[in-house]
mmCIF file of C-alpha atoms in Angstrom:
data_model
loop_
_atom_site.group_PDB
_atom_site.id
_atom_site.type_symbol
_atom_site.label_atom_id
_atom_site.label_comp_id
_atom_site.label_asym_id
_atom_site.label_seq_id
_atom_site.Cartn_x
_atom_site.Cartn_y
_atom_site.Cartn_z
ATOM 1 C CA UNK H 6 -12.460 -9.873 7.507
ATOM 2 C CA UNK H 7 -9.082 -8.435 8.004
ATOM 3 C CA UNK H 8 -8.650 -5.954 4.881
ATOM 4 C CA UNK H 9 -5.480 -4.319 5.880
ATOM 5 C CA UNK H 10 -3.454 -7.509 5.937
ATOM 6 C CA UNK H 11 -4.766 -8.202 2.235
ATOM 7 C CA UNK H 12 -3.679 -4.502 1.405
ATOM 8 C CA UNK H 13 -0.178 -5.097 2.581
ATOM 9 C CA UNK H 14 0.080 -8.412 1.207
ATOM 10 C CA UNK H 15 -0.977 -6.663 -2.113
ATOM 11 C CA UNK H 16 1.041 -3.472 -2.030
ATOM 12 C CA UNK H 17 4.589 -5.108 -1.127
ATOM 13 C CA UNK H 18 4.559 -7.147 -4.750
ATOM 14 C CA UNK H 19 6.287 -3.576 -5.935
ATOM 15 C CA UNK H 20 9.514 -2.431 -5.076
ATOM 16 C CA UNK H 21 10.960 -1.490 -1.340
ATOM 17 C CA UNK H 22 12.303 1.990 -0.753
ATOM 18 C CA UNK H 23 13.361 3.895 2.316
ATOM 19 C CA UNK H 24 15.381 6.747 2.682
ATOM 20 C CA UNK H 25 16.553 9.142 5.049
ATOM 21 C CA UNK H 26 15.659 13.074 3.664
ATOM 22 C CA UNK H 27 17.401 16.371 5.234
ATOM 23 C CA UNK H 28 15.783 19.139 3.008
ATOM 24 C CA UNK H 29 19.006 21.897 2.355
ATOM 25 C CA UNK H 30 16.155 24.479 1.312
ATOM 26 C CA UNK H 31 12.819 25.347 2.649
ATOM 27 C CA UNK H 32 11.101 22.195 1.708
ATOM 28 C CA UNK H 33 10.455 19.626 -1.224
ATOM 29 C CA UNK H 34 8.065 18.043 -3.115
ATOM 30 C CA UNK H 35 7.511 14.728 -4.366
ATOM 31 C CA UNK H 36 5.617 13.456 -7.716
ATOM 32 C CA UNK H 37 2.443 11.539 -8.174
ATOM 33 C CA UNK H 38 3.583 8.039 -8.456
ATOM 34 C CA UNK H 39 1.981 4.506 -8.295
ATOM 35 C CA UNK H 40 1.971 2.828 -4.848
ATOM 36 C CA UNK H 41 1.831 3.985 -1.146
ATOM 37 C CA UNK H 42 4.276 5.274 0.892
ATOM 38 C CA UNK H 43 5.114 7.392 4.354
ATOM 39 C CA UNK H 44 7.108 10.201 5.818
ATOM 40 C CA UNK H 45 8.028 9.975 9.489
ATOM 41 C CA UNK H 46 9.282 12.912 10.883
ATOM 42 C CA UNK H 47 12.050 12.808 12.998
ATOM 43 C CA UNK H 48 13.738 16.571 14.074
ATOM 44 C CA UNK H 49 12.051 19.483 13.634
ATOM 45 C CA UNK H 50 8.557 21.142 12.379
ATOM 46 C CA UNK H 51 7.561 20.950 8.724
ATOM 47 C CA UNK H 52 3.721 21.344 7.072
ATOM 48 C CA UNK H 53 2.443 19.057 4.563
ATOM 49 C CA UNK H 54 1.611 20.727 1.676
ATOM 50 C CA UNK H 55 -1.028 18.911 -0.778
ATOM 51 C CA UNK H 56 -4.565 19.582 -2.211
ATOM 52 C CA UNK H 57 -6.040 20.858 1.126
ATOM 53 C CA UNK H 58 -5.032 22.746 3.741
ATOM 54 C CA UNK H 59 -1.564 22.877 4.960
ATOM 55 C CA UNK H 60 -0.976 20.255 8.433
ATOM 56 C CA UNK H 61 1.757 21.080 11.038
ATOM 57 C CA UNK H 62 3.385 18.659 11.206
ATOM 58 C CA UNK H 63 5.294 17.441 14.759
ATOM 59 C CA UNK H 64 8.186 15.116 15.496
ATOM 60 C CA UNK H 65 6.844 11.457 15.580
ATOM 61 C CA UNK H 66 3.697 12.482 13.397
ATOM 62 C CA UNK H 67 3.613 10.137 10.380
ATOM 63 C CA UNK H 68 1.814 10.991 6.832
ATOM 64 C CA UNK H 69 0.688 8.255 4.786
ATOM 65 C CA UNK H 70 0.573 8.487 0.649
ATOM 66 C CA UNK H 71 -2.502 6.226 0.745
ATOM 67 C CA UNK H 72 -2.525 6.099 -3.296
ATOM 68 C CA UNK H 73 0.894 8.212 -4.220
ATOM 69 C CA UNK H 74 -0.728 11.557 -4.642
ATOM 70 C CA UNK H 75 1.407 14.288 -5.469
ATOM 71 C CA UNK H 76 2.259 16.175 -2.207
ATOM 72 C CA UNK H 77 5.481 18.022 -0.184
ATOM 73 C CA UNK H 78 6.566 19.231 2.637
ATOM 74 C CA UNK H 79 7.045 22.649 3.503
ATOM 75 C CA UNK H 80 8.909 24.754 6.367
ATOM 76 C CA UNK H 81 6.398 27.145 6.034
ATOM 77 C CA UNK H 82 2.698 26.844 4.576
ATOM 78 C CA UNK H 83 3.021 27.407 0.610
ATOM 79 C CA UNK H 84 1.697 26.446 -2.245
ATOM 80 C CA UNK H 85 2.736 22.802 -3.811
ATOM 81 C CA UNK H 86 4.391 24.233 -7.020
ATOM 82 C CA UNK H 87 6.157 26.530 -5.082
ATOM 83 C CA UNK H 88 8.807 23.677 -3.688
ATOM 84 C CA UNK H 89 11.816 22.362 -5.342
ATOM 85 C CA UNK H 90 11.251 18.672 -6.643
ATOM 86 C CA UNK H 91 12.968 16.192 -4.080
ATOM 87 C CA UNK H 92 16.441 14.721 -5.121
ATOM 88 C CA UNK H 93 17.164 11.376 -4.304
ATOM 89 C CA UNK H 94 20.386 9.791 -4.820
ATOM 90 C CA UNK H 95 22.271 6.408 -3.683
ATOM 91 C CA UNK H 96 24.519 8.547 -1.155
ATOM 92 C CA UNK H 97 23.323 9.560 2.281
ATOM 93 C CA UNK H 98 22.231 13.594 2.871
ATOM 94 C CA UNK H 99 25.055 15.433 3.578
ATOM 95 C CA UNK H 100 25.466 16.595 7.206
ATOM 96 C CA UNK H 101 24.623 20.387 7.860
ATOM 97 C CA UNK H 102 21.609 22.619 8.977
ATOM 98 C CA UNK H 103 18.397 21.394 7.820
ATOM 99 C CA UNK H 104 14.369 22.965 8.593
ATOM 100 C CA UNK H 105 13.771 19.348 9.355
ATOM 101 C CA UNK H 106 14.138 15.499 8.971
ATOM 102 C CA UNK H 107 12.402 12.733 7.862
ATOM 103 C CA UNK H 108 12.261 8.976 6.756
ATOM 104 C CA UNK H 109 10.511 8.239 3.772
ATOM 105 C CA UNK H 110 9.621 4.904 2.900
ATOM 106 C CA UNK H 111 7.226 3.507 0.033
ATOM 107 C CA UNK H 112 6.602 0.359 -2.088
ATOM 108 C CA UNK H 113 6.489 1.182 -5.792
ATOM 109 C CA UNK H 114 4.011 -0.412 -8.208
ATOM 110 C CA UNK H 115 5.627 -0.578 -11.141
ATOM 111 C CA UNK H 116 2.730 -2.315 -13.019
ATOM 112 C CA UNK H 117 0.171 -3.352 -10.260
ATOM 113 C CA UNK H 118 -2.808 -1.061 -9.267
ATOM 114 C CA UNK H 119 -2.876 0.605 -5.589
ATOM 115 C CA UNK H 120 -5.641 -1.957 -3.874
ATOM 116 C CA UNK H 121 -9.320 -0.533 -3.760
ATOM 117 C CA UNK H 122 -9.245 -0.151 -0.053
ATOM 118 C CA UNK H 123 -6.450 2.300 0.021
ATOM 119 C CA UNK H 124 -8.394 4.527 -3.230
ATOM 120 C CA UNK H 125 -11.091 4.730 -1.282
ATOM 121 C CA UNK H 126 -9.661 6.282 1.367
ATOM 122 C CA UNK H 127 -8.076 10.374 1.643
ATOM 123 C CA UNK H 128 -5.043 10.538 -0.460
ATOM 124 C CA UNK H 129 -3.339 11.679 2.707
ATOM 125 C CA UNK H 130 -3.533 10.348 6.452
ATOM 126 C CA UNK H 131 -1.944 12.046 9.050
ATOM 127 C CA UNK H 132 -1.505 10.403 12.236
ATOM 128 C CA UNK H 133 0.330 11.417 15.553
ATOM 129 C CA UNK H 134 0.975 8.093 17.188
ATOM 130 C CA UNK H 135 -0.122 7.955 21.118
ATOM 131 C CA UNK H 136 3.139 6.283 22.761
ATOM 132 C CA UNK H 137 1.391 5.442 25.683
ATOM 133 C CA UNK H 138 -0.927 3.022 23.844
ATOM 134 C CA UNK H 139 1.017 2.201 20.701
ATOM 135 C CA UNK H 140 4.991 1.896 22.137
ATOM 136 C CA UNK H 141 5.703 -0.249 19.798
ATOM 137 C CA UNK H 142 5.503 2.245 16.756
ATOM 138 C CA UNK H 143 8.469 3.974 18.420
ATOM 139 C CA UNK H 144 10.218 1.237 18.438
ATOM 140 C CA UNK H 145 9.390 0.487 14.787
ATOM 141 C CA UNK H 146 10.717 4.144 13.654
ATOM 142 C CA UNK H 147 13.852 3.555 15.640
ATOM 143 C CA UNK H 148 14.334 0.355 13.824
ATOM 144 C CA UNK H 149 13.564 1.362 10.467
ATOM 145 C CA UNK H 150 15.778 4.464 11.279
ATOM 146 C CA UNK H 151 19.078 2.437 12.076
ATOM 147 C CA UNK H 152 18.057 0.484 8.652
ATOM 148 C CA UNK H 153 18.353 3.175 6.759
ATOM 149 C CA UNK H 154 20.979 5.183 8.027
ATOM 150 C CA UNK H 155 23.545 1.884 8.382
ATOM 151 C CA UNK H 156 22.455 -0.385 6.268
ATOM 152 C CA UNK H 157 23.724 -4.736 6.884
ATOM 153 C CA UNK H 158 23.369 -7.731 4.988
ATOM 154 C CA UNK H 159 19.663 -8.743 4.543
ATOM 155 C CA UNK H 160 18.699 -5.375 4.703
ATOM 156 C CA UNK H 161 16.106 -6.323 1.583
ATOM 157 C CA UNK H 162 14.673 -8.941 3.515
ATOM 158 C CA UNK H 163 13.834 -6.870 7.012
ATOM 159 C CA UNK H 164 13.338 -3.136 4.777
ATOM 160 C CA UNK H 165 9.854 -5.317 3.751
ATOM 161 C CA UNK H 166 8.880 -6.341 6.957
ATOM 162 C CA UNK H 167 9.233 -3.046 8.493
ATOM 163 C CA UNK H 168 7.569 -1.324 6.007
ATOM 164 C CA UNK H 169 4.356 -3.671 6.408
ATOM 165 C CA UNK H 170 4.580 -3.387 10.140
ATOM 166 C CA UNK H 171 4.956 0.686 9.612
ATOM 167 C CA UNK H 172 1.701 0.851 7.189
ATOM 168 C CA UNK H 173 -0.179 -1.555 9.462
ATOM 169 C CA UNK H 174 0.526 0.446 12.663
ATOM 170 C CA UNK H 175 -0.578 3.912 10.430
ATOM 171 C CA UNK H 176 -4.054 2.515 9.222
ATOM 172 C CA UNK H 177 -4.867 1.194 12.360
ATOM 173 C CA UNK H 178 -4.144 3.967 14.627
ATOM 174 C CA UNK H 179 -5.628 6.251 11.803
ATOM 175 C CA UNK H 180 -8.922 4.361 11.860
ATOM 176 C CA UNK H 181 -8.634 4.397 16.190
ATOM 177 C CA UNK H 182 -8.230 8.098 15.861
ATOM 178 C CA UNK H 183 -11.314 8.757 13.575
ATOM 179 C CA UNK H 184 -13.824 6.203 15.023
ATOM 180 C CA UNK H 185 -14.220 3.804 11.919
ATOM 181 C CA UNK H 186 -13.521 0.228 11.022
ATOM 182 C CA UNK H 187 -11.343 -1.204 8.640
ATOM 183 C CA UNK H 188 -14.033 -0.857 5.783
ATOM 184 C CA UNK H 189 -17.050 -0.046 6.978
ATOM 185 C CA UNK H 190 -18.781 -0.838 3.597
ATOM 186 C CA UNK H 191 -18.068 -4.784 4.002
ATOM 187 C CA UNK H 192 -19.235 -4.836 7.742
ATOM 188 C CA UNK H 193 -22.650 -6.697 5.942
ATOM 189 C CA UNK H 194 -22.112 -10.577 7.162
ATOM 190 C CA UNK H 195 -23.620 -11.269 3.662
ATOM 191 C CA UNK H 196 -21.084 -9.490 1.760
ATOM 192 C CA UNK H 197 -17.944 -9.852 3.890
ATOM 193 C CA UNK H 198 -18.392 -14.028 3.736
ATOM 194 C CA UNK H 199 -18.203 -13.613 -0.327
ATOM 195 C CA UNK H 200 -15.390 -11.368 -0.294
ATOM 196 C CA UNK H 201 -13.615 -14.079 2.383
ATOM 197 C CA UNK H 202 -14.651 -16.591 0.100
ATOM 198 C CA UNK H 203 -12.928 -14.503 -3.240
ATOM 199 C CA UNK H 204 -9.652 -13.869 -0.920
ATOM 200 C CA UNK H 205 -9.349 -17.358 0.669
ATOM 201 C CA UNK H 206 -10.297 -19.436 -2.627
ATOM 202 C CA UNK H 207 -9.600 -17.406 -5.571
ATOM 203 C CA UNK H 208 -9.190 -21.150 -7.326
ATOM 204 C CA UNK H 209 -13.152 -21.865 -7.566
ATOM 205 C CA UNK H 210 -15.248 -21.799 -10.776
ATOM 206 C CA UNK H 211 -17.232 -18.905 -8.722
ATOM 207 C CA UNK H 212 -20.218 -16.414 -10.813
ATOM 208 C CA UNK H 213 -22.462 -13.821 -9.170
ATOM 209 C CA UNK H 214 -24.810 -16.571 -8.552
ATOM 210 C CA UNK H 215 -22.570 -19.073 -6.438
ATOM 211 C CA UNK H 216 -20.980 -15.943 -4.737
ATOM 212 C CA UNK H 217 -24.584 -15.085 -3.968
ATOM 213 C CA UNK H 218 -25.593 -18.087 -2.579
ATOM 214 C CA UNK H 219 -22.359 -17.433 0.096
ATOM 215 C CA UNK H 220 -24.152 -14.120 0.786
ATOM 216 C CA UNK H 221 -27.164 -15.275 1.272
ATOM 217 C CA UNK H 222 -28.779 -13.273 -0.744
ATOM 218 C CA UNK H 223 -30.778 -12.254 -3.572
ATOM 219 C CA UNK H 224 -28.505 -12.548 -7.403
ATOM 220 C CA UNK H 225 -29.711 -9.120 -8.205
ATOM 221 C CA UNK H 226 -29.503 -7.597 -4.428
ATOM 222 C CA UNK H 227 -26.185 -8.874 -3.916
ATOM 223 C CA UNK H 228 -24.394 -7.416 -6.986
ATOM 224 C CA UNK H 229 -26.003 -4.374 -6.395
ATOM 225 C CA UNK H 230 -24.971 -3.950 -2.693
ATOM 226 C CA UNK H 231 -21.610 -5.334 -3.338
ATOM 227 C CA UNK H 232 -20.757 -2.810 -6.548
ATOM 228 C CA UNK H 233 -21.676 0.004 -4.290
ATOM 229 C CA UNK H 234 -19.673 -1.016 -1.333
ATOM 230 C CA UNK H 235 -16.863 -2.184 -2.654
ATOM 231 C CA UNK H 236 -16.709 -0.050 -5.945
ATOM 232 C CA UNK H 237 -16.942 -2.674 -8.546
ATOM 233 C CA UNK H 238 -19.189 -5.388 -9.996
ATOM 234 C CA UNK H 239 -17.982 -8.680 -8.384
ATOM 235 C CA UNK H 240 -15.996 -10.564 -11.396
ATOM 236 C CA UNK H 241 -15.059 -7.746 -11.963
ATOM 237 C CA UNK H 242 -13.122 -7.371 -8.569
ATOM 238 C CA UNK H 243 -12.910 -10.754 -8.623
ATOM 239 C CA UNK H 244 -10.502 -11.044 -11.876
ATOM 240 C CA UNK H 245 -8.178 -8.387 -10.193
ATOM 241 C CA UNK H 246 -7.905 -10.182 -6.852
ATOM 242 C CA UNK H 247 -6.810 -13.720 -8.922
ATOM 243 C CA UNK H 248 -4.699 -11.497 -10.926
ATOM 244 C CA UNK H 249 -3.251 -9.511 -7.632
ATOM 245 C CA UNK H 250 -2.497 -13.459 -6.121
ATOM 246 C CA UNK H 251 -0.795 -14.205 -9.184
ATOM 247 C CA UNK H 252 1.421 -11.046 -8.957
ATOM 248 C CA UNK H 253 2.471 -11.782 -5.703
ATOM 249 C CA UNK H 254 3.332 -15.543 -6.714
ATOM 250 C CA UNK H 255 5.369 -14.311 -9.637
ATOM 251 C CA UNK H 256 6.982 -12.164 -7.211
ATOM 252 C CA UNK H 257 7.344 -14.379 -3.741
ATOM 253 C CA UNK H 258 7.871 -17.657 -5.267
ATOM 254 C CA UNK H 259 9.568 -19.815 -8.134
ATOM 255 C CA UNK H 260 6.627 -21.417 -9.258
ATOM 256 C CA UNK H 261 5.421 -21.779 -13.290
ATOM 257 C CA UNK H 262 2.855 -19.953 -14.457
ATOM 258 C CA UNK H 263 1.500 -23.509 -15.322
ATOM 259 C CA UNK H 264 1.393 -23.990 -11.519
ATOM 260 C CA UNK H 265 0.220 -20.837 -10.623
ATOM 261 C CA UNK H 266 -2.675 -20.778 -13.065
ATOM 262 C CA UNK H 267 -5.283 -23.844 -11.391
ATOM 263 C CA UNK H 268 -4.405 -21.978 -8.202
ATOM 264 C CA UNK H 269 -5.995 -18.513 -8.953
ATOM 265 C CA UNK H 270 -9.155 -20.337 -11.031
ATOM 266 C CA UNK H 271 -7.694 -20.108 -14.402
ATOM 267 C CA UNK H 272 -7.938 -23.241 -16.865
ATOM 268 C CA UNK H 273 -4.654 -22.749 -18.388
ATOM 269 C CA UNK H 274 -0.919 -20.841 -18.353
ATOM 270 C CA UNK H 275 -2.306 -19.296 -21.662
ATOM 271 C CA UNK H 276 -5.495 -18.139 -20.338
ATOM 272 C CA UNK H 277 -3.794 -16.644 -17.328
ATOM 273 C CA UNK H 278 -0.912 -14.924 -19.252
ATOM 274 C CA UNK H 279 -3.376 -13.369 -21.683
ATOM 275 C CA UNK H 280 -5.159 -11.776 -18.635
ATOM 276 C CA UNK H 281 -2.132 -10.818 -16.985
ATOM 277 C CA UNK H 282 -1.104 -8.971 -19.548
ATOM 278 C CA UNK H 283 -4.083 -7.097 -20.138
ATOM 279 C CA UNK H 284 -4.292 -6.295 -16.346
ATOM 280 C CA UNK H 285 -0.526 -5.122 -16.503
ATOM 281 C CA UNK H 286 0.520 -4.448 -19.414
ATOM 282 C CA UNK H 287 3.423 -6.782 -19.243
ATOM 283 C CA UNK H 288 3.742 -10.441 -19.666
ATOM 284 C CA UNK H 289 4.128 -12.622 -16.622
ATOM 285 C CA UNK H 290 7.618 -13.439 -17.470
ATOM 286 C CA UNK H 291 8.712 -9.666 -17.542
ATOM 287 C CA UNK H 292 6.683 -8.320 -14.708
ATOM 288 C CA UNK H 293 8.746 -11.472 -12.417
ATOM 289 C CA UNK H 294 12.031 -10.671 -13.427
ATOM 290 C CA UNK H 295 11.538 -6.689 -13.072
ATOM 291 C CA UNK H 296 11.921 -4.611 -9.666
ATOM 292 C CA UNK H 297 11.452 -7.546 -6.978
ATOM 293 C CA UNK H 298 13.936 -6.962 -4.548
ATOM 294 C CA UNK H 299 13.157 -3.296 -3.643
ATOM 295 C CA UNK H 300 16.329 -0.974 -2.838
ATOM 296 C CA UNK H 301 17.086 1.804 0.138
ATOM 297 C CA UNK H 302 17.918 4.217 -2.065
ATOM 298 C CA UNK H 303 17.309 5.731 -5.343
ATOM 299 C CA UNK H 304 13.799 6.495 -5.346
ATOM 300 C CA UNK H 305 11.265 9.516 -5.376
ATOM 301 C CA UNK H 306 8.200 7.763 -4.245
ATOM 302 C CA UNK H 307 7.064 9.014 -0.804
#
């Protein structure tokens, strides 16, 4: 099943940032925060500093914030504390002499969770794309470049898009680059059918025992097998994929929460709301009318 469209459909419910960064000192750092983001570096040589090593970093090379892990990035190797929290502001870096530059782009999650398969992943990627096989990430960077740097109307609406196509293009060419699927840990028939099933028809009265019987397997065997590869029990992952939909419907669309509700298997607005809020932490009224059209600007998520 194709994971990392489900990841990006999950991750772009939180707000749209990109930003172009021209460090005035040796480096900068950026917070933990929740969500995933990238750096793309355009001019220059830089390292990424974070909980291993230090990684030279080239122009073109792109490092992906699978989970928002505290991280920065250095002229020189150094430790993380060592570099001056990154200031972002609405105004475009000044011109002058800078180490290096970089676009950064991320989508917050204000109240949503970063999706399982991007936890289970390294906090950071790095990839340097091959242009010869992948062209078309250089022409992503040069589009997302002119985006950012001169910005026109409906800039909200294509800042999404080529932020998805950006963190598609990262996690596949990662995966290429280090000989492993998409999520090697679903590649059992058995399991990868019930997770379909979850994702495609969240609306179903389903328990371990109907899921099961998609599998093809064994009640017992099939929780077992599908808490250790996919890192929860399955209602359990279950509740936060109707919850994730709902999110996104709250988000994408105009309709009720009394509409939304039969679609992601729950009886009733009430029912739905009540879980929603425990998920989180806000009602479903307040998490829609918060942070849904994203900015350019403004942001310290990386």
């Amino acid at each position: 099943m194709d994971l990392i469209s489900e990841v990006i459909r999950t991750v772009r419910v939180g707000a749209a940032h990109a930003r172009l960064i021209r460090p005035d000192g040796p480096g900068v750092r950026f917070p933990e925060f929740d969500g995933s983001g990238f750096h793309i570096l355009l001019h220059g040589v830089c390292w990424l500093v974070g909980d291993g090593d230090p990684v030279f970093l080239r122009p073109g090379d792109i490092v992906l914030t699978t989970s928002g892990g505290a991280h920065g990035l250095s002229e020189t190797p150094c430790g993380l504390q060592d570099l001056p929290m990154v200031e972002m502001s609405d105004r475009p870096p000044p011109p002058g002499p800078t180490p290096f530059e970089f676009l950064c782009g991320s989508y917050r999650l204000e109240h949503s969770r970063t999706p399982q398969y991007l936890r289970t992943l390294p906090g950071l990627i790095t990839v340097s794309p091959d242009q010869e096989r992948h062209p078309e990430t250089r022409s992503l960077i040069s589009l997302l470049a002119a985006h950012v740097t001169a910005p026109r109307p409906g800039s909200n609406a294509t800042l999404r898009a080529l932020l998805d196509l950006v963190l598609v293009q990262v996690l596949r060419q990662w995966h290429e680059q280090n000989a492993t699927p998409a999520w090697p840990e679903v590649s059992h028939p058995g399991l990868a059918a019930a997770l379909r099933e979850i994702h495609e028809n969240p609306h179903r009265p389903w328990t371990v025992g109907r899921l099961s019987e998609v599998a093809r397997m064994p009640r017992a065997a099939f929780s077992r097998h599908f808490t250790s590869a996919v890192g929860q029990p399955p209602m359990t992952y279950l509740t936060g994929w109707r919850l994730s939909r709902t999110a996104q419907l709250l988000r994408e669309t105009d309709a009720s929460l009394a509409r939304i509700a039969p679609q992601v298997g729950y009886s009733t607005e009430f029912a739905l709301s009540a879980a929603f809020r425990r998920e989180y932490g806000v009602s479903p009224g307040r998490f829609r009318g918060g942070a849904s059209g994203g900015s350019a600007n403004g942001s310290t998520d990386a």
